[in-house]
Coordinates of N, CA and C in Angstrom, one line a residue:
M1 N -3.4 -24.3 -18.0 CA -2.6 -24.5 -16.7 C -2.2 -23.1 -16.2
K2 N -1.9 -22.2 -17.1 CA -1.4 -20.9 -16.6 C -2.5 -20.2 -15.9
A3 N -3.8 -20.3 -16.5 CA -5.0 -19.7 -15.8 C -5.1 -20.2 -14.4
L4 N -4.9 -21.5 -14.2 CA -5.1 -22.1 -12.9 C -3.9 -21.6 -11.9
I5 N -2.7 -21.4 -12.4 CA -1.6 -20.8 -11.5 C -2.0 -19.3 -11.2
L6 N -2.4 -18.6 -12.1 CA -2.8 -17.2 -11.9 C -3.9 -17.1 -11.0
L7 N -5.0 -17.9 -11.2 CA -6.1 -17.9 -10.1 C -5.6 -18.3 -8.8
S8 N -4.8 -19.2 -8.5 CA -4.2 -19.7 -7.4 C -3.4 -18.5 -6.7
A9 N -2.6 -17.8 -7.5 CA -1.8 -16.7 -7.0 C -2.7 -15.6 -6.5
V10 N -3.7 -15.2 -7.3 CA -4.7 -14.2 -6.8 C -5.4 -14.6 -5.6
L11 N -5.8 -15.8 -5.6 CA -6.5 -16.4 -4.2 C -5.6 -16.3 -3.0
L12 N -4.4 -16.7 -3.2 CA -3.3 -16.6 -2.1 C -3.0 -15.2 -1.7
A13 N -2.8 -14.4 -2.7 CA -2.3 -13.0 -2.4 C -3.3 -12.0 -2.0
F14 N -4.5 -12.2 -2.5 CA -5.5 -11.2 -2.2 C -6.7 -11.7 -1.4
V15 N -7.3 -12.7 -1.9 CA -8.6 -13.1 -1.4 C -8.4 -13.8 0.1
L16 N -7.3 -14.6 0.2 CA -7.1 -15.2 1.5 C -6.8 -14.2 2.7
P17 N -6.0 -13.2 2.5 CA -5.8 -12.2 3.6 C -7.1 -11.3 3.8
T18 N -7.7 -11.1 2.8 CA -8.9 -10.2 2.9 C -9.9 -10.8 3.6
S19 N -10.3 -12.2 3.3 CA -11.2 -12.9 4.0 C -10.8 -13.2 5.4
C20 N -9.6 -13.5 5.7 CA -9.2 -13.6 7.1 C -9.4 -12.3 7.9
V21 N -9.1 -11.2 7.4 CA -9.3 -10.0 8.1 C -10.8 -9.7 8.3
W22 N -11.6 -10.0 7.3 CA -13.1 -9.8 7.4 C -13.5 -10.7 8.4
L23 N -13.2 -12.0 8.4 CA -13.7 -13.0 9.4 C -13.3 -12.7 10.8
L24 N -12.0 -12.3 11.0 CA -11.7 -11.9 12.3 C -12.3 -10.6 12.8
G25 N -12.6 -9.7 11.9 CA -13.3 -8.4 12.3 C -14.8 -8.7 12.7
R26 N -15.4 -9.7 11.9 CA -16.8 -10.0 12.3 C -16.8 -10.7 13.6
R27 N -15.9 -11.7 13.8 CA -15.8 -12.3 15.1 C -15.7 -11.4 16.2
A28 N -14.9 -10.3 16.0 CA -14.8 -9.2 17.1 C -15.9 -8.3 17.0
K29 N -17.0 -8.5 16.2 CA -18.1 -7.7 16.2 C -17.8 -6.2 15.7
V30 N -16.9 -6.1 14.8 CA -16.6 -4.7 14.2 C -17.7 -4.5 13.2
A31 N -18.1 -3.3 13.0 CA -19.1 -2.8 12.2 C -18.6 -3.2 10.6
H32 N -19.6 -3.4 9.8 CA -19.2 -3.8 8.4 C -18.5 -2.7 7.7
W33 N -19.0 -1.4 8.0 CA -18.5 -0.3 7.3 C -17.0 -0.1 7.7
M34 N -16.7 -0.3 8.9 CA -15.3 -0.1 9.5 C -14.4 -1.2 8.9
L35 N -14.9 -2.5 8.7 CA -14.1 -3.5 8.0 C -14.0 -3.2 6.6
A36 N -14.9 -2.7 5.9 CA -14.8 -2.3 4.4 C -13.7 -1.2 4.3
V37 N -13.8 -0.1 5.2 CA -12.8 0.9 5.0 C -11.4 0.5 5.3
F38 N -11.2 -0.4 6.3 CA -10.0 -0.9 6.7 C -9.4 -1.8 5.6
V39 N -10.2 -2.5 5.1 CA -9.6 -3.4 3.9 C -9.3 -2.6 2.6
L40 N -10.2 -1.7 2.3 CA -9.9 -0.9 1.1 C -8.7 0.0 1.3
A41 N -8.5 0.6 2.6 CA -7.5 1.4 2.8 C -6.2 0.6 2.9
G42 N -6.2 -0.5 3.4 CA -5.1 -1.4 3.5 C -4.5 -1.8 2.2
W43 N -5.4 -2.1 1.4 CA -4.9 -2.6 0.0 C -4.5 -1.3 -0.8
L44 N -5.1 -0.1 -0.5 CA -4.7 1.2 -1.3 C -3.3 1.5 -0.7
T45 N -3.0 1.3 0.6 CA -1.6 1.6 1.1 C -0.6 0.6 0.5
V46 N -0.9 -0.6 0.4 CA 0.0 -1.6 -0.3 C 0.3 -1.1 -1.6
F47 N -0.7 -0.9 -2.5 CA -0.5 -0.6 -3.9 C 0.2 0.7 -4.1
A48 N -0.3 1.7 -3.4 CA 0.3 3.1 -3.5 C 1.8 3.0 -3.0
G49 N 2.1 2.3 -2.0 CA 3.5 2.1 -1.6 C 4.3 1.5 -2.5
W50 N 3.8 0.4 -3.2 CA 4.5 -0.3 -4.2 C 4.8 0.5 -5.4
F51 N 3.8 1.3 -5.8 CA 3.9 2.2 -7.0 C 5.0 3.3 -6.6
L52 N 4.9 3.8 -5.4 CA 6.0 4.9 -5.1 C 7.4 4.3 -5.1
W53 N 7.5 3.0 -4.5 CA 8.7 2.5 -4.3 C 9.3 2.0 -5.7
Q54 N 8.5 1.6 -6.6 CA 9.0 1.2 -7.9 C 9.1 2.2 -9.1
R55 N 8.7 3.4 -8.8 CA 8.6 4.4 -9.8 C 9.9 4.5 -10.6
A56 N 11.0 4.6 -10.0 CA 12.2 5.0 -10.7 C 12.9 3.7 -11.2
Q57 N 12.6 2.6 -10.9 CA 13.3 1.4 -11.3 C 13.0 1.0 -12.7
P58 N 14.0 0.8 -13.5 CA 13.8 0.6 -14.9 C 13.7 -0.9 -15.3
G59 N 13.1 -1.7 -14.3 CA 13.1 -3.2 -14.6 C 12.2 -3.6 -15.7
L60 N 11.0 -3.2 -15.8 CA 10.1 -3.7 -16.8 C 10.2 -2.9 -18.1
M61 N 10.2 -1.6 -18.0 CA 10.2 -0.7 -19.2 C 11.2 0.4 -18.9
P62 N 12.5 0.1 -19.3 CA 13.6 1.1 -18.9 C 13.4 2.4 -19.6
D63 N 12.8 2.5 -20.8 CA 12.6 3.7 -21.5 C 11.6 4.7 -20.9
T64 N 10.8 4.1 -20.0 CA 9.8 5.0 -19.4 C 10.0 5.3 -17.9
S65 N 11.3 4.9 -17.5 CA 11.8 5.2 -16.2 C 12.2 6.7 -16.1
P66 N 11.8 7.4 -15.0 CA 12.1 8.8 -14.8 C 13.6 9.1 -14.8
C67 N 14.4 7.9 -14.6 CA 15.9 8.2 -14.4 C 16.5 7.8 -15.8
H68 N 15.8 7.5 -16.8 CA 16.3 7.1 -18.1 C 16.8 8.4 -18.9
G69 N 18.0 8.3 -19.4 CA 18.4 9.4 -20.3 C 19.0 10.5 -19.7
I70 N 19.1 10.5 -18.3 CA 19.7 11.7 -17.7 C 20.9 11.2 -16.8
S71 N 21.5 10.1 -17.2 CA 22.7 9.6 -16.5 C 22.5 9.6 -15.0
A72 N 21.4 9.2 -14.5 CA 21.1 9.0 -13.1 C 20.8 7.6 -12.7
A73 N 21.2 7.2 -11.6 CA 21.0 5.9 -11.1 C 19.8 5.9 -10.2
P74 N 18.8 4.9 -10.4 CA 17.7 4.8 -9.6 C 17.9 4.3 -8.1
V75 N 17.3 5.0 -7.2 CA 17.5 4.5 -5.9 C 16.0 4.5 -5.2
S76 N 15.9 3.5 -4.5 CA 14.5 3.2 -3.9 C 14.5 3.1 -2.4
R77 N 13.6 3.7 -1.7 CA 13.5 3.6 -0.2 C 12.2 2.9 0.0
Y78 N 12.1 1.8 0.9 CA 11.0 1.1 1.1 C 10.0 1.7 2.0
F79 N 10.4 2.2 3.1 CA 9.5 3.0 4.0 C 10.2 4.2 4.6
P80 N 9.6 5.4 4.4 CA 8.4 5.6 3.7 C 8.7 5.4 2.2
P81 N 7.7 4.9 1.4 CA 8.1 4.5 0.1 C 8.4 5.8 -0.8
D82 N 9.5 5.7 -1.5 CA 9.9 6.8 -2.4 C 10.9 6.3 -3.3
S83 N 11.0 6.9 -4.6 CA 12.0 6.6 -5.5 C 12.8 7.9 -5.8
F84 N 14.0 7.7 -6.1 CA 14.9 8.8 -6.4 C 15.7 8.6 -7.5
C85 N 16.3 9.5 -8.2 CA 17.3 9.4 -9.3 C 18.6 10.1 -8.6
R86 N 19.7 9.4 -8.6 CA 20.9 9.9 -8.1 C 21.7 10.5 -9.3
H87 N 21.8 11.8 -9.3 CA 22.4 12.5 -10.5 C 23.9 12.5 -10.3
A88 N 24.6 13.0 -11.4 CA 26.0 13.1 -11.4 C 26.6 13.7 -10.3
D89 N 26.0 14.9 -9.8 CA 26.6 15.6 -8.6 C 26.3 14.9 -7.3
G90 N 25.7 13.7 -7.3 CA 25.5 13.0 -6.0 C 24.1 13.3 -5.4
E91 N 23.4 14.3 -5.9 CA 22.2 14.7 -5.3 C 21.0 13.7 -5.6
L92 N 20.2 13.3 -4.6 CA 19.0 12.5 -4.9 C 17.8 13.4 -5.1
R93 N 17.2 13.2 -6.2 CA 15.9 14.0 -6.4 C 14.8 13.0 -6.6
T94 N 13.7 13.2 -5.8 CA 12.6 12.4 -6.0 C 11.8 12.4 -7.3
V95 N 11.2 11.3 -7.7 CA 10.4 11.3 -9.0 C 9.1 11.1 -8.7
N96 N 8.7 11.1 -7.4 CA 7.2 11.1 -6.9 C 6.9 12.4 -6.5
G97 N 5.6 12.8 -6.9 CA 5.1 14.1 -6.6 C 4.4 14.1 -5.3
P98 N 4.1 15.3 -4.7 CA 3.4 15.4 -3.4 C 2.0 14.7 -3.4
D99 N 1.3 14.6 -4.5 CA 0.0 14.0 -4.6 C 0.1 12.6 -4.3
A100 N 1.0 11.8 -4.9 CA 1.1 10.5 -4.7 C 1.5 10.1 -3.3
R101 N 2.4 10.9 -2.7 CA 2.7 10.7 -1.4 C 1.5 11.0 -0.4
F102 N 0.7 12.0 -0.8 CA -0.4 12.4 0.1 C -1.3 11.2 0.1
V103 N -1.5 10.5 -1.1 CA -2.5 9.3 -1.1 C -1.9 8.2 -0.3
F104 N -0.7 7.9 -0.4 CA -0.1 6.9 0.5 C -0.3 7.2 2.0
W105 N 0.1 8.4 2.4 CA 0.0 8.6 3.8 C -1.5 8.8 4.3
T106 N -2.4 9.2 3.5 CA -3.8 9.2 3.8 C -4.3 7.8 4.0
A107 N -4.0 7.0 3.1 CA -4.4 5.6 3.1 C -3.8 4.8 4.3
A108 N -2.6 5.1 4.6 CA -1.8 4.5 5.8 C -2.4 5.0 7.0
G109 N -2.7 6.3 7.1 CA -3.3 6.8 8.3 C -4.7 6.3 8.6
T110 N -5.5 6.1 7.6 CA -6.8 5.5 7.6 C -6.7 4.0 8.0
T111 N -5.7 3.3 7.6 CA -5.6 1.9 7.9 C -5.3 1.8 9.4
V112 N -4.5 2.6 9.9 CA -4.1 2.6 11.3 C -5.2 3.1 12.1
A113 N -6.0 4.1 11.7 CA -7.1 4.6 12.6 C -8.3 3.7 12.7
M114 N -8.5 2.8 11.7 CA -9.7 2.0 11.7 C -9.8 1.0 12.9
P115 N -8.6 0.2 13.2 CA -8.6 -0.6 14.5 C -8.9 0.2 15.6
I116 N -8.3 1.4 15.7 CA -8.4 2.2 16.9 C -9.8 2.6 17.1
A117 N -10.4 3.1 16.0 CA -11.9 3.4 16.0 C -12.7 2.3 16.4
A118 N -12.4 1.1 15.9 CA -13.2 -0.2 16.2 C -13.1 -0.4 17.7
A119 N -11.9 -0.3 18.3 CA -11.6 -0.6 19.6 C -12.5 0.3 20.5
V120 N -12.5 1.7 20.1 CA -13.2 2.7 20.9 C -14.8 2.4 20.8
A121 N -15.2 2.2 19.6 CA -16.6 1.9 19.5 C -17.0 0.6 20.2
R122 N -16.2 -0.4 20.2 CA -16.5 -1.6 21.1 C -16.6 -1.4 22.6
R123 N -15.6 -0.5 23.0 CA -15.5 -0.2 24.4 C -16.8 0.6 24.8
R124 N -17.3 1.6 24.0 CA -18.4 2.3 24.3 C -19.6 1.5 24.2
R125 N -19.7 0.6 23.4 CA -20.9 -0.4 23.3 C -20.9 -1.3 24.5
Q126 N -19.8 -1.7 25.1 CA -19.8 -2.5 26.4 C -20.1 -1.7 27.5
A127 N -19.8 -0.4 27.5 CA -20.1 0.4 28.8 C -21.5 0.8 28.8

């Protein structure tokens, strides 16, 4: 029964949105490669953002939280996603490095650029 619930959750959370985006893109006659890049960059944006947002939270494994053991309270910001430790002096210090934020912003930029590129390509094809 647990396997069926897990399979249903995966279907609802990942397969359904991906297939809807793919079918709408095919109906709009967007190139296969543009759809593939859009879907992959979109999921990378979602997962990288979630990782950056949750990094300092000690919910699952408190001993591995970057804020553990330094008497700092975890603080998260959803957009742009980042996690901080609020130290005793009141200063917020990020726990995410520049590489992780670069991955997020690159994926987010690609996700935004693909529909624009598809619209430009479609307009050129019609002209």
